[in-house]
Amino acid sequence: MIQTSLDIETIRKDFPILNRQVNGKPLVYLDNAATSQTPRQVIDVIVDYYSNYNANIHRGVHALSQEATDAYEAARKKIQTHFNAAKTHEIIFTSGTTHSINLVANGFTSILKKDDEILVSAMEHHSNIVPWQMLCERTGAVLKVIPMNQEGELRMDAYKKLLSEHTKLVFCNHVSNALGTVNPIEEIIAEAHSVGAAVLVDGAQAAPHIKADVQKLDVDFYTASAHKTCGPTGVGMLYGKEEWLQKLPPYQGGGEMIAEVTFEKTTYADLPHKFEAGTPNICGGIAFGAALDYMNAIGFDAIAQYEEELLNYATEALLKIDGLKIYGTAKHKTAVISFNIDGIHPYDIGTILDKLGIAVRTGHHCAQPIMDFYGIPGTVRASFSFYNSKEEVDSLVEGVERARQMLL
Ligand SMILES: *Cc1c(COP(=O)(O)O)cnc(C)c1O
């Protein structure tokens, strides 16, 4: 029985999309690790922006531009407070985690030398692998992989052995999107710092479940995407320690990021604008702030507790299904369940679930190396949010059992 402090019925009323039907069945949305749904409170902020003060920021003297600038900068402040960054200008607005990582990887081109080493974890999203491979191609640096065990936990013993004075950068996700593993990033960061390496933590998958404190973690870079925390797509953030952001060159050239431009020489704007070339996703940034407000009003402790109850309830029920195997059984994980049933392709299960109105993800989840590790083509992934109900878990379990009977 789920005992929760969250009033799920009331919370669900905030999300208009949850009233929809899919294939004649009530929508059961369990693809939250790909994109979360958007509450009315955030939708209202978006409608208000375009209805009342849509204008470009930082330029105009007119009222609308001022209002837009104030709201955008207030959102930056909210993000700073949420992640407990020391300074507002340590928060850079980006289009999302992928953009944030590419910004840092590009910046290190001028810092790394041949044979410097970069460590990445074995359970990274492609967006946290490919930019580093490209960086290695540009610089001659070497990419090394921190291995994981069968449960989907990083092997910290192996990590410590990989670290040396050659290590310049360590990249790791806070939470794996494919397995749900919560990585021991505090320890990973401390060990990396002991050899003088910088650490970027990809927080895209952690941000909806865990409130990270970047100062307490002492992390050098941390990323998040609004669309996984009840906000809109196409906006996110990069946190960077001021000293690092000063050291890195700008990523893109353009308007907004300059102090002075002549054809002979351009000087760059101060942080954070140095990294924010062009007109940003203004409405998206404001809505990102509103989404964090919404989640904080519910409370991350309550969210974590409820989601853990959902995870345990769902895990127990799914494991009763014949031939079902769960990938990612770390002791510390978020509410993500990746699974397969013996002899059935994940895509076929996903297709039948869709016919029943149940949205799950199938495939490699942008983490092909993990699938190779387990020797499987992909998995079915059900990922839960605080607005999912126990009844929805029951629908999933019934749906999977039905798919098994149809397909075997
Ligand atoms: C979603 C996700 C990303 C990519 O985020 P975008 O918003 O698509 O840029 C990167 N890493 C992890 C762990 C993710 O879950």
Tab-separated table of N, CA, C and O in Angstrom, residues 367-408:
chain	number	residue	atom	x	y	z
A	367	ALA	N	21.929	5.460	-25.107
A	367	ALA	CA	23.020	4.939	-24.272
A	367	ALA	C	23.407	3.557	-24.793
A	367	ALA	O	23.350	2.558	-24.080
A	368	GLN	N	23.800	3.526	-26.067
A	368	GLN	CA	24.113	2.251	-26.712
A	368	GLN	C	25.188	1.431	-25.979
A	368	GLN	O	25.061	0.211	-25.889
A	369	PRO	N	26.237	2.092	-25.444
A	369	PRO	CA	27.252	1.290	-24.745
A	369	PRO	C	26.682	0.456	-23.593
A	369	PRO	O	27.189	-0.624	-23.298
A	370	ILE	N	25.631	0.951	-22.954
A	370	ILE	CA	25.027	0.174	-21.855
A	370	ILE	C	24.365	-1.081	-22.418
A	370	ILE	O	24.475	-2.167	-21.851
A	371	MET	N	23.683	-0.925	-23.557
A	371	MET	CA	23.007	-2.077	-24.172
A	371	MET	C	24.045	-3.111	-24.621
A	371	MET	O	23.854	-4.306	-24.455
A	372	ASP	N	25.159	-2.626	-25.174
A	372	ASP	CA	26.240	-3.534	-25.578
A	372	ASP	C	26.790	-4.290	-24.370
A	372	ASP	O	27.081	-5.476	-24.444
A	373	PHE	N	26.901	-3.579	-23.248
A	373	PHE	CA	27.414	-4.191	-22.018
A	373	PHE	C	26.548	-5.381	-21.621
A	373	PHE	O	27.044	-6.436	-21.243
A	374	TYR	N	25.230	-5.220	-21.732
A	374	TYR	CA	24.321	-6.310	-21.347
A	374	TYR	C	24.060	-7.277	-22.505
A	374	TYR	O	23.364	-8.280	-22.329
A	375	GLY	N	24.578	-6.942	-23.697
A	375	GLY	CA	24.368	-7.809	-24.857
A	375	GLY	C	22.924	-7.866	-25.307
A	375	GLY	O	22.408	-8.922	-25.679
A	376	ILE	N	22.235	-6.736	-25.276
A	376	ILE	CA	20.820	-6.690	-25.686
A	376	ILE	C	20.637	-5.535	-26.686
A	376	ILE	O	21.431	-4.603	-26.697
A	377	PRO	N	19.594	-5.620	-27.524
A	377	PRO	CA	19.394	-4.546	-28.500
A	377	PRO	C	18.816	-3.289	-27.850
A	377	PRO	O	18.954	-2.175	-28.362
A	378	GLY	N	18.139	-3.467	-26.754
A	378	GLY	CA	17.494	-2.333	-26.093
A	378	GLY	C	16.639	-2.849	-24.958
A	378	GLY	O	16.687	-4.046	-24.634
A	379	THR	N	15.877	-1.963	-24.359
A	379	THR	CA	14.969	-2.374	-23.288
A	379	THR	C	13.643	-1.623	-23.451
A	379	THR	O	13.530	-0.698	-24.250
A	380	VAL	N	12.663	-2.065	-22.662
A	380	VAL	CA	11.469	-1.259	-22.453
A	380	VAL	C	11.757	-0.445	-21.200
A	380	VAL	O	12.246	-0.995	-20.211
A	381	ARG	N	11.504	0.850	-21.255
A	381	ARG	CA	11.785	1.671	-20.076
A	381	ARG	C	10.521	2.383	-19.624
A	381	ARG	O	9.938	3.163	-20.364
A	382	ALA	N	10.134	2.089	-18.397
A	382	ALA	CA	9.037	2.843	-17.774
A	382	ALA	C	9.671	3.790	-16.767
A	382	ALA	O	10.448	3.358	-15.918
A	383	SER	N	9.395	5.070	-16.889
A	383	SER	CA	9.985	6.036	-15.961
A	383	SER	C	8.870	6.863	-15.343
A	383	SER	O	7.980	7.346	-16.032
A	384	PHE	N	8.945	6.980	-14.024
A	384	PHE	CA	7.828	7.542	-13.268
A	384	PHE	C	8.118	8.951	-12.771
A	384	PHE	O	9.256	9.326	-12.556
A	385	SER	N	7.036	9.688	-12.579
A	385	SER	CA	7.142	11.021	-12.019
A	385	SER	C	6.219	11.109	-10.807
A	385	SER	O	5.417	10.196	-10.565
A	386	PHE	N	6.325	12.217	-10.092
A	386	PHE	CA	5.501	12.371	-8.877
A	386	PHE	C	4.010	12.461	-9.184
A	386	PHE	O	3.191	12.315	-8.291
A	387	TYR	N	3.646	12.705	-10.458
A	387	TYR	CA	2.213	12.778	-10.777
A	387	TYR	C	1.653	11.443	-11.267
A	387	TYR	O	0.489	11.354	-11.627
A	388	ASN	N	2.482	10.418	-11.298
A	388	ASN	CA	1.970	9.090	-11.658
A	388	ASN	C	1.318	8.440	-10.431
A	388	ASN	O	1.774	8.620	-9.306
A	389	SER	N	0.265	7.684	-10.699
A	389	SER	CA	-0.477	7.061	-9.597
A	389	SER	C	-0.184	5.568	-9.535
A	389	SER	O	0.303	4.973	-10.495
A	390	LYS	N	-0.547	4.997	-8.411
A	390	LYS	CA	-0.415	3.556	-8.216
A	390	LYS	C	-1.293	2.805	-9.237
A	390	LYS	O	-0.909	1.765	-9.749
A	391	GLU	N	-2.444	3.390	-9.550
A	391	GLU	CA	-3.336	2.752	-10.532
A	391	GLU	C	-2.658	2.697	-11.900
A	391	GLU	O	-2.867	1.752	-12.665
A	392	GLU	N	-1.859	3.699	-12.209
A	392	GLU	CA	-1.147	3.675	-13.493
A	392	GLU	C	-0.086	2.573	-13.520
A	392	GLU	O	0.146	1.958	-14.550
A	393	VAL	N	0.534	2.349	-12.368
A	393	VAL	CA	1.486	1.233	-12.288
A	393	VAL	C	0.740	-0.081	-12.532
A	393	VAL	O	1.203	-0.944	-13.283
A	394	ASP	N	-0.448	-0.215	-11.941
A	394	ASP	CA	-1.255	-1.425	-12.155
A	394	ASP	C	-1.568	-1.606	-13.641
A	394	ASP	O	-1.496	-2.714	-14.172
A	395	SER	N	-1.907	-0.509	-14.326
A	395	SER	CA	-2.204	-0.591	-15.765
A	395	SER	C	-0.983	-1.062	-16.532
A	395	SER	O	-1.093	-1.876	-17.464
A	396	LEU	N	0.189	-0.553	-16.150
A	396	LEU	CA	1.421	-0.969	-16.821
A	396	LEU	C	1.634	-2.475	-16.646
A	396	LEU	O	1.893	-3.189	-17.618
A	397	VAL	N	1.511	-2.936	-15.426
A	397	VAL	CA	1.787	-4.347	-15.134
A	397	VAL	C	0.792	-5.237	-15.893
A	397	VAL	O	1.181	-6.224	-16.523
A	398	GLU	N	-0.479	-4.858	-15.900
A	398	GLU	CA	-1.489	-5.622	-16.657
A	398	GLU	C	-1.162	-5.607	-18.145
A	398	GLU	O	-1.279	-6.621	-18.830
A	399	GLY	N	-0.744	-4.437	-18.630
A	399	GLY	CA	-0.417	-4.287	-20.050
A	399	GLY	C	0.765	-5.161	-20.447
A	399	GLY	O	0.748	-5.798	-21.506
A	400	VAL	N	1.778	-5.192	-19.621
A	400	VAL	CA	2.970	-5.994	-19.929
A	400	VAL	C	2.615	-7.480	-19.911
A	400	VAL	O	3.031	-8.258	-20.784
A	401	GLU	N	1.819	-7.878	-18.955
A	401	GLU	CA	1.395	-9.293	-18.882
A	401	GLU	C	0.575	-9.659	-20.136
A	401	GLU	O	0.749	-10.721	-20.715
A	402	ARG	N	-0.280	-8.746	-20.542
A	402	ARG	CA	-1.090	-8.985	-21.741
A	402	ARG	C	-0.187	-9.096	-22.974
A	402	ARG	O	-0.380	-9.985	-23.813
A	403	ALA	N	0.801	-8.199	-23.063
A	403	ALA	CA	1.737	-8.240	-24.198
A	403	ALA	C	2.481	-9.567	-24.214
A	403	ALA	O	2.663	-10.186	-25.268
A	404	ARG	N	2.888	-10.022	-23.045
A	404	ARG	CA	3.630	-11.286	-22.963
A	404	ARG	C	2.771	-12.442	-23.511
A	404	ARG	O	3.235	-13.248	-24.311
A	405	GLN	N	1.516	-12.460	-23.096
A	405	GLN	CA	0.643	-13.552	-23.541
A	405	GLN	C	0.387	-13.490	-25.040
A	405	GLN	O	0.290	-14.515	-25.704
A	406	MET	N	0.294	-12.267	-25.572
A	406	MET	CA	0.041	-12.129	-27.013
A	406	MET	C	1.256	-12.492	-27.848
A	406	MET	O	1.130	-13.004	-28.959
A	407	LEU	N	2.429	-12.204	-27.312
A	407	LEU	CA	3.648	-12.295	-28.143
A	407	LEU	C	4.365	-13.628	-28.002
A	407	LEU	O	5.215	-13.973	-28.833
A	408	LEU	N	4.072	-14.385	-26.956
A	408	LEU	CA	4.803	-15.653	-26.795
A	408	LEU	C	4.022	-16.828	-27.369
A	408	LEU	O	2.808	-16.842	-27.362
